[in-house]
Coordinates of C-alpha atoms in Angstrom, one line a residue:
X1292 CA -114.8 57.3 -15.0
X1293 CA -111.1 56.1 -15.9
X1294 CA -108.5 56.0 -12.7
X1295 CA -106.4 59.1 -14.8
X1296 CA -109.4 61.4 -14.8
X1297 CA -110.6 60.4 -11.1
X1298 CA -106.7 61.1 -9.7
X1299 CA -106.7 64.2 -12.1
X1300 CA -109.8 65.4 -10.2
X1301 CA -108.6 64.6 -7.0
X1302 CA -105.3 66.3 -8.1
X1303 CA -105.0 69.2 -10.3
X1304 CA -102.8 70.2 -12.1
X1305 CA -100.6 67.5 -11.0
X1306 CA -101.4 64.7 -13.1
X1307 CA -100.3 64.6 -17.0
X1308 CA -101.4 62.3 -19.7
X1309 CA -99.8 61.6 -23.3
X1310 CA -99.0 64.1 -25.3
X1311 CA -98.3 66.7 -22.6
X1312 CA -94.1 68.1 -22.2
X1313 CA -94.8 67.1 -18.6
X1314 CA -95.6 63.7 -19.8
X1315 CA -92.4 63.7 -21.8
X1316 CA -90.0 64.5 -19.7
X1317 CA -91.4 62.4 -16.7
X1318 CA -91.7 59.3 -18.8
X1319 CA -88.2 59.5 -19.8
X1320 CA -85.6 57.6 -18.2
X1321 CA -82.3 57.2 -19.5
X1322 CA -82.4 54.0 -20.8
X1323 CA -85.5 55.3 -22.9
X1324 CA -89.1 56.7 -23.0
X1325 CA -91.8 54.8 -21.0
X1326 CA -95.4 54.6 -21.5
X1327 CA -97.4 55.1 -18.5
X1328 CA -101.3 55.8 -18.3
X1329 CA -100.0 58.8 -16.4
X1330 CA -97.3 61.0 -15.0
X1331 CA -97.8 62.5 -11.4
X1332 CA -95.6 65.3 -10.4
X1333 CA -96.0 66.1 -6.7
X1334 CA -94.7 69.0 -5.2
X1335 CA -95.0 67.4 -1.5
X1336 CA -94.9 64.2 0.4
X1337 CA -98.6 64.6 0.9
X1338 CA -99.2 64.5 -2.6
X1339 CA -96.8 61.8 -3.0
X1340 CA -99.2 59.8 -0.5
X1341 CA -102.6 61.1 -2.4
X1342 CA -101.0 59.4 -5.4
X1343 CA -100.0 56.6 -3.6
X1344 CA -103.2 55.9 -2.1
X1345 CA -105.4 56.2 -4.8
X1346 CA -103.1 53.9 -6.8
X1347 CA -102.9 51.0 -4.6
X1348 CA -107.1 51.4 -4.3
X1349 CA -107.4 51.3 -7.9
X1350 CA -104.9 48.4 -8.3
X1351 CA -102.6 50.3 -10.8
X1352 CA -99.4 49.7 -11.1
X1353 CA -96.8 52.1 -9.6
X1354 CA -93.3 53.6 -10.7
X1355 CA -91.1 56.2 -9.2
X1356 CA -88.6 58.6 -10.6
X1357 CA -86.2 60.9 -9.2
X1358 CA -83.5 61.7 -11.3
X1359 CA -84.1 59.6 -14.5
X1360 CA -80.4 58.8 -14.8
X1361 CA -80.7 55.2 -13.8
X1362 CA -81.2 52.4 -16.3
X1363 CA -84.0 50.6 -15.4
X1364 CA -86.8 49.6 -17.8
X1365 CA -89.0 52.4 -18.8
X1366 CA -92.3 52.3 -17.4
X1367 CA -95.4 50.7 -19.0
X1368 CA -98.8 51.4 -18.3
X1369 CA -99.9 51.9 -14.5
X1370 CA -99.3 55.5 -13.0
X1371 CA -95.0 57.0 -12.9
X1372 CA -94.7 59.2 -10.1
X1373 CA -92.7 61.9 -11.1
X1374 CA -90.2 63.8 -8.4
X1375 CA -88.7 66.7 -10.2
X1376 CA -90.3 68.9 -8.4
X1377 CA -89.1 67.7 -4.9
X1378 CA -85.8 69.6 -5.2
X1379 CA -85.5 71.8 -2.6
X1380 CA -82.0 71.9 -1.3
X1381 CA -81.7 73.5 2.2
X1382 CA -78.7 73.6 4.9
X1383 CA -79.6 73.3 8.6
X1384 CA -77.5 73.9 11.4
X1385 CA -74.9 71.7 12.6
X1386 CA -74.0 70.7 9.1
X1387 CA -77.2 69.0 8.0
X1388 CA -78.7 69.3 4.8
X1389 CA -82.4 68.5 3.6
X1390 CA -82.8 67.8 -0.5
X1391 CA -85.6 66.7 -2.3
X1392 CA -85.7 63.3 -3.5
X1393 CA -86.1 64.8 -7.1
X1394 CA -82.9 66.8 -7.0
X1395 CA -79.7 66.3 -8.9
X1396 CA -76.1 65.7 -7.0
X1397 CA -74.5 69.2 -9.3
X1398 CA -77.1 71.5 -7.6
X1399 CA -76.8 69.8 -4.3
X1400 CA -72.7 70.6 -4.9
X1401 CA -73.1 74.0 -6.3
X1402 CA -75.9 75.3 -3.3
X1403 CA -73.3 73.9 -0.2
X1404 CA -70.3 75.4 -2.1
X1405 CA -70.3 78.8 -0.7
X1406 CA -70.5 76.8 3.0
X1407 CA -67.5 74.9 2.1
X1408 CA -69.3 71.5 2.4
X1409 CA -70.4 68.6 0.6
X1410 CA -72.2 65.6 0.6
X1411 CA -70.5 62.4 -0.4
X1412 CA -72.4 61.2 -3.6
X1413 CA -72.3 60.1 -7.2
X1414 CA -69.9 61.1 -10.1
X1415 CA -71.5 62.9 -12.8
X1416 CA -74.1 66.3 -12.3
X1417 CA -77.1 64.3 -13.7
X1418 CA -77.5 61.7 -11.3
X1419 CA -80.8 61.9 -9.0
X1420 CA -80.5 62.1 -5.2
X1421 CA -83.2 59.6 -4.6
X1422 CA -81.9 56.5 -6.7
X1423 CA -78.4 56.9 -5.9
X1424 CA -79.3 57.1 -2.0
X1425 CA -81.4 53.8 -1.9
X1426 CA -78.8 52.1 -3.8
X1427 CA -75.7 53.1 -1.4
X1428 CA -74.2 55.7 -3.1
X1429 CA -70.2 55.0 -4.1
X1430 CA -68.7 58.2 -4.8
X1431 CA -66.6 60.7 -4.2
X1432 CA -65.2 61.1 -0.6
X1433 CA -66.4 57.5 0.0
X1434 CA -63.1 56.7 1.4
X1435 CA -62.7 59.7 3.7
X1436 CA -66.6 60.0 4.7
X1437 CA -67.9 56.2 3.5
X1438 CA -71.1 56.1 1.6
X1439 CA -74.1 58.3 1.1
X1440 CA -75.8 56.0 3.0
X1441 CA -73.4 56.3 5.8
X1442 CA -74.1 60.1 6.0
X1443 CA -77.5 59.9 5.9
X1444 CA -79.7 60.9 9.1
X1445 CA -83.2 61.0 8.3
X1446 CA -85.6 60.4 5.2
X1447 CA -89.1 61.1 5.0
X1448 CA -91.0 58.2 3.7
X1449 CA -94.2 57.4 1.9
X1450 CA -95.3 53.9 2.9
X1451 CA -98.1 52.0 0.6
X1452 CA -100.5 52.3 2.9
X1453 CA -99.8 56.4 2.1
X1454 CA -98.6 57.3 5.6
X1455 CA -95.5 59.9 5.7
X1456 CA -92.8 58.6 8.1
X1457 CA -90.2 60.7 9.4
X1458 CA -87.9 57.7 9.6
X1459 CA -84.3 57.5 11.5
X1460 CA -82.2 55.6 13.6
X1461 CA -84.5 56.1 16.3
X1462 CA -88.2 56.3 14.7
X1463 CA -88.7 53.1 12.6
X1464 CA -85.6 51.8 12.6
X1465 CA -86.1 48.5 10.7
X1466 CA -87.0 50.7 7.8
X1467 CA -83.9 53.0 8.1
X1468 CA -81.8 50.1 7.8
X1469 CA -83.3 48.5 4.5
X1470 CA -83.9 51.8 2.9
X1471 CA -80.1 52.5 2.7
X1472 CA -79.2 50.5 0.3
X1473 CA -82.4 48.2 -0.3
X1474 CA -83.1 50.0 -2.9
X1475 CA -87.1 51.8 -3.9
X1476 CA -88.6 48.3 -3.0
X1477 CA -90.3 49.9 0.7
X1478 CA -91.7 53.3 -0.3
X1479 CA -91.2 56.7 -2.0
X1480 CA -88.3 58.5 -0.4
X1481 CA -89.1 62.3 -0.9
X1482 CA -86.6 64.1 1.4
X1483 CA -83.5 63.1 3.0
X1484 CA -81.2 65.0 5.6
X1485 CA -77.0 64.4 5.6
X1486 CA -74.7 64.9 7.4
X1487 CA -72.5 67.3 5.1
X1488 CA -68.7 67.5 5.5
X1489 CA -66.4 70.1 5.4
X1490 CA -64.2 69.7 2.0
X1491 CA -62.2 72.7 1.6
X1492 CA -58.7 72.3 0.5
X1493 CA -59.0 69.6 -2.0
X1494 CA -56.7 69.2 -4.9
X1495 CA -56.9 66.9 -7.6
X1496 CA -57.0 65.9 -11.1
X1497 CA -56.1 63.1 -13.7
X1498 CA -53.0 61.3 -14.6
X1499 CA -52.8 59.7 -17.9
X1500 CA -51.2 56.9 -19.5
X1501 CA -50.4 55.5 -22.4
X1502 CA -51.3 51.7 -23.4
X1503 CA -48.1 49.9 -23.4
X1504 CA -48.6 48.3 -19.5
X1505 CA -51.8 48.5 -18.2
X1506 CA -50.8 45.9 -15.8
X1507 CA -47.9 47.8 -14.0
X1508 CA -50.4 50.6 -13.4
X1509 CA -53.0 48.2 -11.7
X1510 CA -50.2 47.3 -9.4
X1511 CA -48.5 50.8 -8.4
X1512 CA -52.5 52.4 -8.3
X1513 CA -53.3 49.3 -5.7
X1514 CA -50.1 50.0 -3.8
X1515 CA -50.3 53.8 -3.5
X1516 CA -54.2 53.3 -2.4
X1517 CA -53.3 50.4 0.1
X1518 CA -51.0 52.4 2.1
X1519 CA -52.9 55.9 1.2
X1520 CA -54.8 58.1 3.7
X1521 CA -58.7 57.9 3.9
X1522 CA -58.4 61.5 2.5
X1523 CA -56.9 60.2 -0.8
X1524 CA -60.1 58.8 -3.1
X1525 CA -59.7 57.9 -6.9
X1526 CA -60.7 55.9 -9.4
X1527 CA -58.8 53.9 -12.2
X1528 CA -60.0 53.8 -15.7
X1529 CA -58.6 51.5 -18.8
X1530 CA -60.4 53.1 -21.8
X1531 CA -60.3 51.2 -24.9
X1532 CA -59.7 53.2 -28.1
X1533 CA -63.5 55.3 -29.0
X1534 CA -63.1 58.5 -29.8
X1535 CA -59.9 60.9 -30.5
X1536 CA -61.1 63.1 -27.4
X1537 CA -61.1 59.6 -25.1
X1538 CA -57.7 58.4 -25.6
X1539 CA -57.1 55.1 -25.0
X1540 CA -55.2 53.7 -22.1
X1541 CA -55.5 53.7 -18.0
X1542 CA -56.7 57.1 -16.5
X1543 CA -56.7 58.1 -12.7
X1544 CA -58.9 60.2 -11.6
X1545 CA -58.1 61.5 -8.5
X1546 CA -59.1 63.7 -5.1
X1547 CA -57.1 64.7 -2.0
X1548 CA -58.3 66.5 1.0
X1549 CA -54.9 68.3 1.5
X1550 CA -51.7 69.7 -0.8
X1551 CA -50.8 69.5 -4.1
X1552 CA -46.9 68.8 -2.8
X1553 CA -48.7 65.7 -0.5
X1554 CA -50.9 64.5 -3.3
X1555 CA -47.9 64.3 -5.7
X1556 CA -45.8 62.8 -2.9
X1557 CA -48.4 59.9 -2.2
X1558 CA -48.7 59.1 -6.0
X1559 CA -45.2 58.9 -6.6
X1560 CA -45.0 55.2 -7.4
X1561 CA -47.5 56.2 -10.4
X1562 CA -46.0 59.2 -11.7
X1563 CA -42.5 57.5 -12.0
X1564 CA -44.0 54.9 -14.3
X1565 CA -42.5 55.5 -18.1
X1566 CA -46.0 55.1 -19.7
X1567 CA -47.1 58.5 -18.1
X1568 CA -48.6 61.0 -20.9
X1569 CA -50.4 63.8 -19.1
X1570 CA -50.1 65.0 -15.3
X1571 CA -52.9 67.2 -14.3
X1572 CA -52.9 68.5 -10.4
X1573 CA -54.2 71.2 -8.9
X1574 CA -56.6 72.8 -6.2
X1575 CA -60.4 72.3 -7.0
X1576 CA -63.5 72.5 -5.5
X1577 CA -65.9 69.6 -4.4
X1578 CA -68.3 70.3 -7.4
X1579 CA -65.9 70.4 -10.3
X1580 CA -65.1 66.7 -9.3
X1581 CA -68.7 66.1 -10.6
X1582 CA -68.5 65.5 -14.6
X1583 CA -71.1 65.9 -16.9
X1584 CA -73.2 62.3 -17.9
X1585 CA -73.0 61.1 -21.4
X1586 CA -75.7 62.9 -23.2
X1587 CA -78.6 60.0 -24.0
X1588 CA -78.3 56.3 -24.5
X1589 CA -75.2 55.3 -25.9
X1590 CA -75.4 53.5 -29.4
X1591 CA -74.1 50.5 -28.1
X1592 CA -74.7 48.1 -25.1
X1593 CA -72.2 47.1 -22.1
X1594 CA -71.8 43.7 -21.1
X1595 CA -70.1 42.8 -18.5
X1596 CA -70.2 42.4 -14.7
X1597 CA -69.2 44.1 -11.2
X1598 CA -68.4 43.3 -7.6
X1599 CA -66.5 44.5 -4.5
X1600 CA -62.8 43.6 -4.5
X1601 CA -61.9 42.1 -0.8
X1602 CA -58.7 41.5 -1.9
X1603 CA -56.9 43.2 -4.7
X1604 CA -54.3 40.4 -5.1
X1605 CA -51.6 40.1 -8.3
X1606 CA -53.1 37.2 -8.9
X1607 CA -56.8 39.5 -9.0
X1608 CA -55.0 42.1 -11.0
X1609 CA -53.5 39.8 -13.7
X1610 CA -57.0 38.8 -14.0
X1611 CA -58.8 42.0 -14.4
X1612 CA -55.5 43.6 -16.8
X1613 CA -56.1 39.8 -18.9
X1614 CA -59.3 41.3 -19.6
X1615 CA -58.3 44.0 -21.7
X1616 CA -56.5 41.6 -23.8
X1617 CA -59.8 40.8 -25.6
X1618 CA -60.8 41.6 -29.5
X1619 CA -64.1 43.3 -28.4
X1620 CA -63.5 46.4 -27.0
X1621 CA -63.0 46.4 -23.1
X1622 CA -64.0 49.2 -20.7
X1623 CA -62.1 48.4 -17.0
X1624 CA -62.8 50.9 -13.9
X1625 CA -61.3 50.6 -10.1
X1626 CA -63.3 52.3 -7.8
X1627 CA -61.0 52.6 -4.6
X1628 CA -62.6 52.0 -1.0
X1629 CA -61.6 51.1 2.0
X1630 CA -61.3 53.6 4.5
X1631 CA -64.6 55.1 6.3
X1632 CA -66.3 52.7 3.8
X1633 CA -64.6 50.0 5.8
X1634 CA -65.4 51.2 9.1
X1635 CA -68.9 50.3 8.9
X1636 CA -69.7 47.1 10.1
X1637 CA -71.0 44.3 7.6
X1638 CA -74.5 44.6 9.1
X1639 CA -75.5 48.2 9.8
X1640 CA -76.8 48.8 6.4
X1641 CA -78.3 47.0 3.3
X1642 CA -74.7 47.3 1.4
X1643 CA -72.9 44.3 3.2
X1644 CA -69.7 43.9 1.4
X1645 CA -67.6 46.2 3.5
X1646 CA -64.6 44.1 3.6
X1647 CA -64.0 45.4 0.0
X1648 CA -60.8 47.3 -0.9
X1649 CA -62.4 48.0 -4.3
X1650 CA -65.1 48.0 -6.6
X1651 CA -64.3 46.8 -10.3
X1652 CA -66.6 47.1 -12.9
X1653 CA -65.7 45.5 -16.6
X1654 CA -67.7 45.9 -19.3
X1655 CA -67.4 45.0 -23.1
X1656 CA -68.7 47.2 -25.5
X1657 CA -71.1 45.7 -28.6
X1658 CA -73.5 47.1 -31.1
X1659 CA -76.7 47.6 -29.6
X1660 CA -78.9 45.1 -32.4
X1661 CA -75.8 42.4 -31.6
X1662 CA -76.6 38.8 -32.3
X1663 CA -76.9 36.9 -28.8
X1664 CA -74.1 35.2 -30.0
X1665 CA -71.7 37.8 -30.4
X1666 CA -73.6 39.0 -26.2
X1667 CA -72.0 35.5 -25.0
X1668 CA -68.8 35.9 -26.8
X1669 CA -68.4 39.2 -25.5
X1670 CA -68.5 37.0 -21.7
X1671 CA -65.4 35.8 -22.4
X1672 CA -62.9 36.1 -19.6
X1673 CA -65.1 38.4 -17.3
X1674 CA -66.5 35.7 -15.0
X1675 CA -62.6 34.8 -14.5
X1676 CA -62.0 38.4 -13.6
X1677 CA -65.4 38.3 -11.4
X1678 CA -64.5 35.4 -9.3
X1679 CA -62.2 37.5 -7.4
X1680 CA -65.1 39.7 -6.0
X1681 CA -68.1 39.2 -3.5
X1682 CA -71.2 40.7 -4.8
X1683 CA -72.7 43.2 -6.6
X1684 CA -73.0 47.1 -6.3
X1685 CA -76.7 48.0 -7.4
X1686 CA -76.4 51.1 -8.9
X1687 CA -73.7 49.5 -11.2
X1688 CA -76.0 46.3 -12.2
X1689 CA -78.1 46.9 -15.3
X1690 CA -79.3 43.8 -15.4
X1691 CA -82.5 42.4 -13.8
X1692 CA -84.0 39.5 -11.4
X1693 CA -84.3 37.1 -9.0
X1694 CA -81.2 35.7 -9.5
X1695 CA -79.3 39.0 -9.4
X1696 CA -80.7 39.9 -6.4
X1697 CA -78.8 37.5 -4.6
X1698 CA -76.1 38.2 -5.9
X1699 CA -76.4 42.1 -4.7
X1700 CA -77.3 41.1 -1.6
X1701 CA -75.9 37.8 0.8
X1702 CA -78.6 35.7 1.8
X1703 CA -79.1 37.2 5.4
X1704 CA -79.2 40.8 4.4
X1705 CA -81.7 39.7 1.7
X1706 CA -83.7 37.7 4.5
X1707 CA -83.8 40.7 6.9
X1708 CA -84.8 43.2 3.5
X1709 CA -87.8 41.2 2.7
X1710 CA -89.0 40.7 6.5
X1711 CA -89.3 44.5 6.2
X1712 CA -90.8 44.5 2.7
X1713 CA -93.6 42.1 4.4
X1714 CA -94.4 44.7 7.1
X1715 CA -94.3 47.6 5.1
X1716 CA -95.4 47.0 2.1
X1717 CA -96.9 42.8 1.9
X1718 CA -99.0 43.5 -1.1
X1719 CA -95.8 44.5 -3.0
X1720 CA -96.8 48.0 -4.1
X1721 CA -93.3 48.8 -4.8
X1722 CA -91.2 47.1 -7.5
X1723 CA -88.2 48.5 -8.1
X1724 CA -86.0 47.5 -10.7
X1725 CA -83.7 45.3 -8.4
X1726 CA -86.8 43.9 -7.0
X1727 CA -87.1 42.2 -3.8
X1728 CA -90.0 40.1 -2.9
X1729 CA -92.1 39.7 0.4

């Protein structure tokens, strides 16, 4: 008897071969379809464990997905536990929220809406509330509230020994640490409680420019967010030329928890700059900050780099605006921190670089079949623009291994994340794409 017809008995209706929509839709990811043995769609943390369990007994290989945003490698072979059906999204007293590992950040928005709150959390609708947890979760409100991780009070856990751990501060706390931000490496998350905010009374919107200085709006964004409130959260975009509903040029993005008069007051420096070409301000709720994700994998690949910004310097801004100055078509984002992010010291969770003022991600856009010639070309000037950061955001990182792992993690936060990978999990159950070792 095969392990897929054994865990199909021991599991109806629950486990999904080839050929099934179930099997489809689990197996896809968005960097592409896999090809597991099996899908598993669980509808509970003990099913999670059953799955688990019978797994690690068989010696078959194990993947999880929540949301299926992520870009990880697709999954081949083995068994892909699937957590769609985890969703559940319920609000507690005292502001705390409980949501299934398998839901999606616009439903989590839309259901604390009418209770005027909101969880801290990713940018676009699609994104899944498990992967964007274990990696840290930069987003929205992460200057006024810090990180998803920072908000988060409890998660219940699936070890590889198929226990389920309610696991806090309190109860496992080893384990609490390295799950926010450490990534899937220790377990199957399938519910996690946070500690929602109020967020009525926002306004904000985008401001537009045109191409002709990029540079002089680097420096008047870095200036209005350096001596901004922690209620003032944005993010700066230079988009090269793609499509005539993208135009080209530097884009803010931004969110205040407070007036439309005080938001234009604090962005003043930017709005008097001549290469403004579209002001858009105005009240709006916490879920219509949350965009739509690009439908499907884009037709071509980024290359590039990230890392947290301790010191956005002229001498880091000429750096980052040089790379725009490129013949291969440049993509440049500012994420702003500070704040509540920085409040938290260095060693409380698994994200360590909170000294960072900002997180810049650049990334150069080539043909998906290009030559690995035209790949290292496409370098060119990034590592220059890199050098003025300190690690690496997860979530952000598309690319894989050992040595990338040290550079998302500094070598004793890495130390103290695989001394808990070798009590929870020594046989290495859990690989996750960003994988650390026992």
């Amino acid at each position: 008897m095969s392990f897929v017809t054994e865990l199909s008995e021991r599991m109806p209706q629950r486990v999904h071969a080839p050929g099934t929509p179930e099997y489809e839709a689990g197996a896809h990811v968005f960097a592409g379809q896999g090809t597991p043995d099996a899908v598993v769609r669980p509808t509970s943390a003990t099913e999670v464990a059953e799955a688990v369990r019978s797994a690690v007994a068989a010696d078959v290989p194990l993947t999880v997905r929540s949301g299926g945003h992520g870009s990880p490698p697709a999954a081949a072979g083995g068994v892909m536990i699937d957590l769609s059906a985890l969703s559940s999204i319920e609000v507690a007293g005292d502001g705390l929220v409980h949501v299934g590992a398998g839901a999606h950040w616009g439903d989590v928005a839309a259901t604390l809406a009418p209770h005027g709150l909101g969880v801290t959390s990713g940018d676009t609708r699609d994104v899944g509330v498990g992967g964007l947890t274990l990696g840290g979760g930069i987003g929205w409100l992460v200057r006024t509230h810090g990180l998803t991780i920072d908000i988060l009070r409890r998660v219940e856990f699936v070890t590889a020994a198929g226990e389920v751990l309610e696991v806090d501060a309190e109860s496992h706390p080893d384990l609490f640490w390295a799950v926010r931000g450490g990534g899937g490496n220790f377990g199957v998350a399938t519910r996690f409680t946070y500690q929602a905010a109020h967020v009525e009374g926002l306004v904000g919107g985008r401001v537009m420019f045109d191409q002709s200085d990029a540079r002089a709006v680097l420096g008047a964004w870095r200036d209005v967010m350096r001596d901004g409130p922690d209620e003032l959260n944005s993010t700066l975009m230079v988009m090269p030329p793609l499509m005539p509903e993208m135009p080209a040029g530097p884009q803010l993005v931004v969110a205040l928890q407070g007036s439309e008069e005080e938001l234009r007051h604090l962005l003043r420096p930017l709005l008097s700059l001549p290469s403004v070409t579209h002001v858009s301000l105005a009240p709006v709720g916490y879920g219509d900050l949350l965009e739509d994700a690009p439908p499907g994998e884009p037709p071509f690949e980024l290359v590039g780099g990230n890392g947290f910004v301790p010191d956005l310097s002229d001498a880091a801004l000429d750096a980052f605006a040089a790379t725009l100055d490129h013949e291969i078509h440049t993509m440049l984002l500012l994420r702003a921190l500070g704040g509540a992010f920085s409040r938290v010291p260095a060693d409380a969770t698994a994200v360590a670089q909170r000294d960072g003022q900002a997180l810049v991600a650049v990334n150069r856009l080539v043909p998906a079949d290009a030559a690995p010639e035209a790949v290292a070309a496409a370098h060119e000037g990034i590592d220059a623009a890199m050098a003025f950061t300190n690690g690496r955001y997860s979530n952000f990182t598309p690319e894989f291994g050992a040595d990338i792992v040290t550079e998302i993690f500094p070598p004793e936060t890495l130390e103290r994340l695989r001394a808990v990978k070798r009590e929870v999990d020594p046989r290495d159950v859990f690989r996750a794409s960003h994988h650390i070792t026992p």
